[in-house]
PDB file of C-alpha atoms and ligand atoms in Angstrom:
ATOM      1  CA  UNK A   1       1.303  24.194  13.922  1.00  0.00           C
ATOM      2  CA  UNK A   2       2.391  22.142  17.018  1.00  0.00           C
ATOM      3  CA  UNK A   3       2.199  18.751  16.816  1.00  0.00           C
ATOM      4  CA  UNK A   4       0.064  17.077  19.920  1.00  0.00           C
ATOM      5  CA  UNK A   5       2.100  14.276  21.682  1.00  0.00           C
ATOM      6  CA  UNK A   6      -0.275  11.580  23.012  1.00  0.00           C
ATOM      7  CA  UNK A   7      -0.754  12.719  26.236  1.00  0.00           C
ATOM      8  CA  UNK A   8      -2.489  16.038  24.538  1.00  0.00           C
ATOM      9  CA  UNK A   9      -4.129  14.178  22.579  1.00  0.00           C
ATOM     10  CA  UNK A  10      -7.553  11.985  23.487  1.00  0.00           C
ATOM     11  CA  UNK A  11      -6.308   9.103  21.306  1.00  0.00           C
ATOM     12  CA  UNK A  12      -3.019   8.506  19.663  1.00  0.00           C
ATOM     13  CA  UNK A  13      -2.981  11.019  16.565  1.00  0.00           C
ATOM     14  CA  UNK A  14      -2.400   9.474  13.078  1.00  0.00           C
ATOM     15  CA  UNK A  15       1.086   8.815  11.994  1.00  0.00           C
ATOM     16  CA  UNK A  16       2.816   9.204   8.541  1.00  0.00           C
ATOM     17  CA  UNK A  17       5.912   8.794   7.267  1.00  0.00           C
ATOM     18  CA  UNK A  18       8.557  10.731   8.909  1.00  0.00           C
ATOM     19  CA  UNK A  19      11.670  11.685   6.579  1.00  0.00           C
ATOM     20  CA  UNK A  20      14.244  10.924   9.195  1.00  0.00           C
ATOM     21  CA  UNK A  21      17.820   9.056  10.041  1.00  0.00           C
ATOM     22  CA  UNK A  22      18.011   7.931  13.498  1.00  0.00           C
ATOM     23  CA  UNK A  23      20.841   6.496  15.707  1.00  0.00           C
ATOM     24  CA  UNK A  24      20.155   3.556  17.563  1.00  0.00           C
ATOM     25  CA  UNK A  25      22.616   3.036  20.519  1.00  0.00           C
ATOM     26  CA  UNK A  26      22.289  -0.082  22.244  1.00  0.00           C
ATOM     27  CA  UNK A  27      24.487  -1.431  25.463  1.00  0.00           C
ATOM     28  CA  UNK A  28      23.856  -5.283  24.732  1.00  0.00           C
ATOM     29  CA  UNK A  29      24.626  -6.748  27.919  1.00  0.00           C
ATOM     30  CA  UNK A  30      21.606  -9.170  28.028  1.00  0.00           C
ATOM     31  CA  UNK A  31      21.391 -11.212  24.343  1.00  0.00           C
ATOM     32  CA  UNK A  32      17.818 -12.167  24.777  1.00  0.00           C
ATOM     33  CA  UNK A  33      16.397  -8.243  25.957  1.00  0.00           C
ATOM     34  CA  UNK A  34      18.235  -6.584  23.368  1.00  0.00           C
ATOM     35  CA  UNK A  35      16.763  -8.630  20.535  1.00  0.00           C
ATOM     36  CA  UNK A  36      13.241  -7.821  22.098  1.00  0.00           C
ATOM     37  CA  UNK A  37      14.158  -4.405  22.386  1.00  0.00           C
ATOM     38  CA  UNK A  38      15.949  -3.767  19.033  1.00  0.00           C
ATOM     39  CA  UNK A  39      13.331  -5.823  17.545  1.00  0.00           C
ATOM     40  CA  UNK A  40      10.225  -3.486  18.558  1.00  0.00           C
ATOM     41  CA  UNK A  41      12.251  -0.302  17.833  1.00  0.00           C
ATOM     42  CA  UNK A  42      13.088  -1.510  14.756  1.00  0.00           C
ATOM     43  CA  UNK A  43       9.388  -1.834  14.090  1.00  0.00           C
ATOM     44  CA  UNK A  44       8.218   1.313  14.675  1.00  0.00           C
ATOM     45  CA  UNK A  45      11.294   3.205  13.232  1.00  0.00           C
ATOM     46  CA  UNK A  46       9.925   0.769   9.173  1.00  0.00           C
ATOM     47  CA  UNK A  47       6.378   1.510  10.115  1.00  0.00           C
ATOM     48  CA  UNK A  48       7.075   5.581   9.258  1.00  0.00           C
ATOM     49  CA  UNK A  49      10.082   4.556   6.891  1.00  0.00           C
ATOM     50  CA  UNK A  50      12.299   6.412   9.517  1.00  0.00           C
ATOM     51  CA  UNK A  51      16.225   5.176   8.419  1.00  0.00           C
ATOM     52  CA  UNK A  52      18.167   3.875  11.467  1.00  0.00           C
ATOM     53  CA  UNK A  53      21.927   3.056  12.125  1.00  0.00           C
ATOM     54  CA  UNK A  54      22.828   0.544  14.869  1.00  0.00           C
ATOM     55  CA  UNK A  55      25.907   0.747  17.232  1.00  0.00           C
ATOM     56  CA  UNK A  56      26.098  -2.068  19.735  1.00  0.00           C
ATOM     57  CA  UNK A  57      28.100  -0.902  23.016  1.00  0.00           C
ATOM     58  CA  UNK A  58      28.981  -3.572  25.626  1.00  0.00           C
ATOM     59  CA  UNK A  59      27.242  -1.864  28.192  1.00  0.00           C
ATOM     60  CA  UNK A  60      24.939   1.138  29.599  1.00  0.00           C
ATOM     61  CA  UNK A  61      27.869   2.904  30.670  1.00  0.00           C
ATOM     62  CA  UNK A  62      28.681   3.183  27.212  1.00  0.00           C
ATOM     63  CA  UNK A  63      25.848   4.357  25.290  1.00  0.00           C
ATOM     64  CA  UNK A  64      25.956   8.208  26.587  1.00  0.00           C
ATOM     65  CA  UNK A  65      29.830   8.025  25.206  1.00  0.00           C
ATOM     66  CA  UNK A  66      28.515   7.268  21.892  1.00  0.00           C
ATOM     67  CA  UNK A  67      26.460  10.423  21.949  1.00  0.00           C
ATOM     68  CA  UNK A  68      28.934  12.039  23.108  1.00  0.00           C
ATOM     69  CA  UNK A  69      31.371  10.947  20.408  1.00  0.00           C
ATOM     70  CA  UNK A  70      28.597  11.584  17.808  1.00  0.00           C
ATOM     71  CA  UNK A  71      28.183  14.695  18.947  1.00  0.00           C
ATOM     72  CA  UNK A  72      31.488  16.135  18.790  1.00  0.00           C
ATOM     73  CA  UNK A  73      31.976  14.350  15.684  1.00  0.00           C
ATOM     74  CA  UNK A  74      29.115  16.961  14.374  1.00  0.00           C
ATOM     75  CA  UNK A  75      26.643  14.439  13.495  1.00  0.00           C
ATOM     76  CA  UNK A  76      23.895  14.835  16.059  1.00  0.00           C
ATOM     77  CA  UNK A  77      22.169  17.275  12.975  1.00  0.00           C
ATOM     78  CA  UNK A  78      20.541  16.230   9.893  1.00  0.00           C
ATOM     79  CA  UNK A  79      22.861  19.250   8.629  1.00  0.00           C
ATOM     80  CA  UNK A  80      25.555  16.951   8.420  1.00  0.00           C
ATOM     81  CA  UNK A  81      25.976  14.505   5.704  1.00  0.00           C
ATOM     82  CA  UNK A  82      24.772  10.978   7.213  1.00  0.00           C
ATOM     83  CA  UNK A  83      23.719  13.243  10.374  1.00  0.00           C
ATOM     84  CA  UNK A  84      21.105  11.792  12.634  1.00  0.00           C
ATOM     85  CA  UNK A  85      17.704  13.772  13.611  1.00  0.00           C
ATOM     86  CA  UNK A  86      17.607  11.871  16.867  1.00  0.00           C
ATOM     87  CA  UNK A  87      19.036   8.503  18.627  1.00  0.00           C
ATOM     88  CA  UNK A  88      17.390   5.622  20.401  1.00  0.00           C
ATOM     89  CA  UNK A  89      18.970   4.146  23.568  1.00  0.00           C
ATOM     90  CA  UNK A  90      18.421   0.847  24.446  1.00  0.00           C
ATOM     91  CA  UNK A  91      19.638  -1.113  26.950  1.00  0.00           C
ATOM     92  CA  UNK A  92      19.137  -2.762  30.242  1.00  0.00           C
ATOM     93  CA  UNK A  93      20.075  -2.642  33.706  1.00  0.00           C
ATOM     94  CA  UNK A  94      19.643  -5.388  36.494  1.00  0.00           C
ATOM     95  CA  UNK A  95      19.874  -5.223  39.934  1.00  0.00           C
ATOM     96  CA  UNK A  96      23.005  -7.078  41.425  1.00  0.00           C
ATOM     97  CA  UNK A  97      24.744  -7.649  44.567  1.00  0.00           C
ATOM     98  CA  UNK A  98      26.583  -3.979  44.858  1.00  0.00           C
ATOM     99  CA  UNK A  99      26.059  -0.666  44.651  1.00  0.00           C
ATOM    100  CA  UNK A 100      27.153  -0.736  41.294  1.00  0.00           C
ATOM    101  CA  UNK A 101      23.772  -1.286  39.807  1.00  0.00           C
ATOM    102  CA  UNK A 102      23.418   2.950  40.884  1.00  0.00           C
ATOM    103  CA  UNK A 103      26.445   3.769  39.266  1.00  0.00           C
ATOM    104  CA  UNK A 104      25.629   2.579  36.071  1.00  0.00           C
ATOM    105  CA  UNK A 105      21.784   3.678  35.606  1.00  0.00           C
ATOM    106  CA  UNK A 106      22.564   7.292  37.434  1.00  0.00           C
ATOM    107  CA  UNK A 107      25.870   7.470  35.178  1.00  0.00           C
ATOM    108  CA  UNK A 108      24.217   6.414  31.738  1.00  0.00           C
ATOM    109  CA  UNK A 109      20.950   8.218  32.064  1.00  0.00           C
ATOM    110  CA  UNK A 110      22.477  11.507  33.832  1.00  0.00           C
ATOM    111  CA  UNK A 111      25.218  11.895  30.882  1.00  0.00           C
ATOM    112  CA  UNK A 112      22.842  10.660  28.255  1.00  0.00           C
ATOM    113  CA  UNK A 113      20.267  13.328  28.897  1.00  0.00           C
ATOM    114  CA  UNK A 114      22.634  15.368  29.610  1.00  0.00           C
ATOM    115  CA  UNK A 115      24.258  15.279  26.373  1.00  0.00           C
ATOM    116  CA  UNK A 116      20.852  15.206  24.570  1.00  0.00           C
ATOM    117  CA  UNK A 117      20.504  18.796  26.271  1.00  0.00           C
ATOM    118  CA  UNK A 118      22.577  20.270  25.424  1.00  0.00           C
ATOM    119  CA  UNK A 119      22.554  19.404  21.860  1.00  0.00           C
ATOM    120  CA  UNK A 120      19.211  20.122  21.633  1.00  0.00           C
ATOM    121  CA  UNK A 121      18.898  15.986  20.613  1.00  0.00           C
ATOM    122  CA  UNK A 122      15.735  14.288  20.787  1.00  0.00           C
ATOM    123  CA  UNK A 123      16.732  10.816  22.594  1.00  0.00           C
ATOM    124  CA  UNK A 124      13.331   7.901  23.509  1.00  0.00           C
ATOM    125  CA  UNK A 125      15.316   6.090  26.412  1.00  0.00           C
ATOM    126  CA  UNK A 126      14.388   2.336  27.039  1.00  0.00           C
ATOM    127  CA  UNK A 127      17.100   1.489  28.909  1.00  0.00           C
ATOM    128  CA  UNK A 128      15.336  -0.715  31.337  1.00  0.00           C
ATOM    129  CA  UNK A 129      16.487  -0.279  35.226  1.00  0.00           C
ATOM    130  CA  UNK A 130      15.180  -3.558  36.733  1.00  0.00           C
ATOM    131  CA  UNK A 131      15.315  -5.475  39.743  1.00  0.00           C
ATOM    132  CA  UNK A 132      14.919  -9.155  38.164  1.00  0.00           C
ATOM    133  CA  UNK A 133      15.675 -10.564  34.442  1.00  0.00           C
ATOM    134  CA  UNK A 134      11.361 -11.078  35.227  1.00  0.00           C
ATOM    135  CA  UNK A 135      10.823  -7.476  35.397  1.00  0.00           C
ATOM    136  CA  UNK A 136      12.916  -6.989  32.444  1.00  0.00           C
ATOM    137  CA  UNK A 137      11.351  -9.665  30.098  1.00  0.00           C
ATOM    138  CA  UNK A 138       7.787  -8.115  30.985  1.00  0.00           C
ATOM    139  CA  UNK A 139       8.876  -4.703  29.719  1.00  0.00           C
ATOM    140  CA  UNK A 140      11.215  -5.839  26.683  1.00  0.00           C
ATOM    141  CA  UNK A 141       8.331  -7.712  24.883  1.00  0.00           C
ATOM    142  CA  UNK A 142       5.608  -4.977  26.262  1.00  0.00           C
ATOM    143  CA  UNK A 143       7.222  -2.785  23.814  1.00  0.00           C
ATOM    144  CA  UNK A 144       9.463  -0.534  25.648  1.00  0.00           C
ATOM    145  CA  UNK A 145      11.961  -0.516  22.784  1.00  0.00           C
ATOM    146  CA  UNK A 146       8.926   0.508  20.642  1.00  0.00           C
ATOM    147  CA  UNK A 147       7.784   3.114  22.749  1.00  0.00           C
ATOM    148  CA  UNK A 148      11.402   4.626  22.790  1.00  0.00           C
ATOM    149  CA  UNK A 149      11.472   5.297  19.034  1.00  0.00           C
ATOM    150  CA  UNK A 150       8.327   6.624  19.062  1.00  0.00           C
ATOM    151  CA  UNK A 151       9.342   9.206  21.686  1.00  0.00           C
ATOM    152  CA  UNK A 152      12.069   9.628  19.414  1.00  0.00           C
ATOM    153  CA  UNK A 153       9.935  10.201  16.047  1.00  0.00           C
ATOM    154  CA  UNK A 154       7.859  12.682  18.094  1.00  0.00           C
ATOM    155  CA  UNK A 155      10.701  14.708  19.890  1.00  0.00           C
ATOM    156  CA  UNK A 156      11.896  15.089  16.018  1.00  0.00           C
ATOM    157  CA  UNK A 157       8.512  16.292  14.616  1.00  0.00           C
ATOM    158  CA  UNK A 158       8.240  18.858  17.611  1.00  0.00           C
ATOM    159  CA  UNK A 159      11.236  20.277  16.632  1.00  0.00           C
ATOM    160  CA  UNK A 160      10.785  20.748  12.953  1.00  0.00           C
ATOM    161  CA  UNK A 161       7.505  22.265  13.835  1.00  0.00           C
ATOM    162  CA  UNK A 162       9.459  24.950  16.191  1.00  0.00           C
ATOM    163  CA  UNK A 163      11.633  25.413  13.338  1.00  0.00           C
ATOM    164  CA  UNK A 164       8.585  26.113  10.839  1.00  0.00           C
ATOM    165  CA  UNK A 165       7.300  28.353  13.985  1.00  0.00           C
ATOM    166  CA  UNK A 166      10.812  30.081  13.778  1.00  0.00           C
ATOM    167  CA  UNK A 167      10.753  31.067  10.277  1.00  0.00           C
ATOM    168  CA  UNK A 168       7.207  32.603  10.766  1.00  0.00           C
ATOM    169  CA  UNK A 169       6.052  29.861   8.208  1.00  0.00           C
ATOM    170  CA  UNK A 170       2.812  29.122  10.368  1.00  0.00           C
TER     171      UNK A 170
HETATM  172  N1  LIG B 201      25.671  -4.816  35.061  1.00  0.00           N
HETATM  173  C1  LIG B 201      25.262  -4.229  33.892  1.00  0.00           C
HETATM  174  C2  LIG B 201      26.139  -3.493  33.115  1.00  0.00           C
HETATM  175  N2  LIG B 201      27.420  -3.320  33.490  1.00  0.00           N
HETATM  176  C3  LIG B 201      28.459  -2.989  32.539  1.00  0.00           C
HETATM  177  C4  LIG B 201      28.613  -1.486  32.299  1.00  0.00           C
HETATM  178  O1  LIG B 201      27.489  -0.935  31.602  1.00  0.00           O
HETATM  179  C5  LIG B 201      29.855  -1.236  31.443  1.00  0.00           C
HETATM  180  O2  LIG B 201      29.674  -1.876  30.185  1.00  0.00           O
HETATM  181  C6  LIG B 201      31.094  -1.781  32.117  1.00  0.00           C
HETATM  182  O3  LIG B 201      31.207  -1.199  33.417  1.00  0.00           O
HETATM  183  C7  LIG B 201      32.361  -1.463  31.298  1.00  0.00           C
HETATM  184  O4  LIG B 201      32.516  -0.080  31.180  1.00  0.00           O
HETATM  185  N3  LIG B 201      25.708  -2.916  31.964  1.00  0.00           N
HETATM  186  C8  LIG B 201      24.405  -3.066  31.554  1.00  0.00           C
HETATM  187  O5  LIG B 201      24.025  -2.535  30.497  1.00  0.00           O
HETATM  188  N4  LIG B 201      23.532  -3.791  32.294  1.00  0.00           N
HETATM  189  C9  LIG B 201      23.921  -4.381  33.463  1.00  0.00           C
HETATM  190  O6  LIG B 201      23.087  -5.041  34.133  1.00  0.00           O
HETATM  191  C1  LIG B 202      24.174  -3.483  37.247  1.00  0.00           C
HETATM  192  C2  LIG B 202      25.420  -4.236  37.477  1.00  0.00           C
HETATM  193  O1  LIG B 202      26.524  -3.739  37.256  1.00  0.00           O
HETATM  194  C3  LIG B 202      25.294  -5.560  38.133  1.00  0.00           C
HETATM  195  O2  LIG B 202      24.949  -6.509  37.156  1.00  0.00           O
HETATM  196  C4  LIG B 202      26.610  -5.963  38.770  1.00  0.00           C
HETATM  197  O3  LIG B 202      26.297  -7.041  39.633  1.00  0.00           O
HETATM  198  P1  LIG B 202      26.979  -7.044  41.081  1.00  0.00           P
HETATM  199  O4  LIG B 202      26.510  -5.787  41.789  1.00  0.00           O
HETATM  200  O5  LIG B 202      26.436  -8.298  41.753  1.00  0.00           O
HETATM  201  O6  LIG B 202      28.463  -7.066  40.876  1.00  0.00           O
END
């Protein structure tokens, strides 16, 4: 059985209750978008009694070296006691007066994904790359931190249905 993301499907398929830890990273550089964000992830994450662990990071910069820790540390598998099944990033990036703004969303999104490759890691990104605190708000309490989670939640249900797949179960 694969499970249909939303794009398959015609209208968002029915969710249950996922049996799931996930990691919630967050670079908290703006008080007011990360409470928006954490708040709506948090939401969807209790709506399908998903668990979730929070580590706040000062910055995006810092949120792919969390993954990278985890990883390493063997915990990016629900094979490992207290092992996470996938992580939420959320964070956001504004626009300043340098080129710094690149270095920061290239760096934390390139290693990030990266990471999440190569560990085979399902990761819902909402760290927001924006041009005004505006732009930001709009997308913080339109659910972006929501939408992340449920990326998340789906990335993880694909792969247990692979692994079903795998063990000729289907
Ligand atoms: N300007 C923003 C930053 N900058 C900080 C870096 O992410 C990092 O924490 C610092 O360079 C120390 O290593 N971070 C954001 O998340 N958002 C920004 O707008
Ligand atoms: C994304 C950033 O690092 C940014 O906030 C830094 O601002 P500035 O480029 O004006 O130093």
């Amino acid at each position: 059985m694969i499970v249909k993301t939303d794009s398959q499907s015609k209208q968002r398929a029915p969710r249950g209750k996922l049996d799931a830890r996930v990691l919630i990273i967050e670079g908290r550089y703006y008080e007011d978008i990360g409470d928006l964000l954490l708040e709506h992830a948090v939401a969807a994450l209790t709506e399908r009694g998903v668990a979730y662990e929070h580590i706040v990071v000062p910055g995006a910069l810092e949120i792919p070296q969390v993954l990278i820790q985890a990883a390493n540390w063997g915990l990016l598998t629900r094979d490992a006691a207290n092992g996470f099944d996938g992580v939420v990033a959320l964070g956001c990036v504004i626009r300043g007066e340098t080129s710094h703004y690149d270095i920061v969303c290239n760096n934390a999104n390139h290693w990030m994904m990266e990471t999440a490759a190569r560990h085979a890691t399902p990761v819902g990104n909402a760290i927001l790359t924006v041009d005004t605190m505006e732009q930001a708000l709009a997308r913080a309490n339109g659910g972006k931190g929501a939408d992340a989670a449920n990326a998340c939640m789906q990335l993880i249900e694909i792969g247990r249905a692979f692994e079903t797949r795998r063990a000729g179960a289907v």
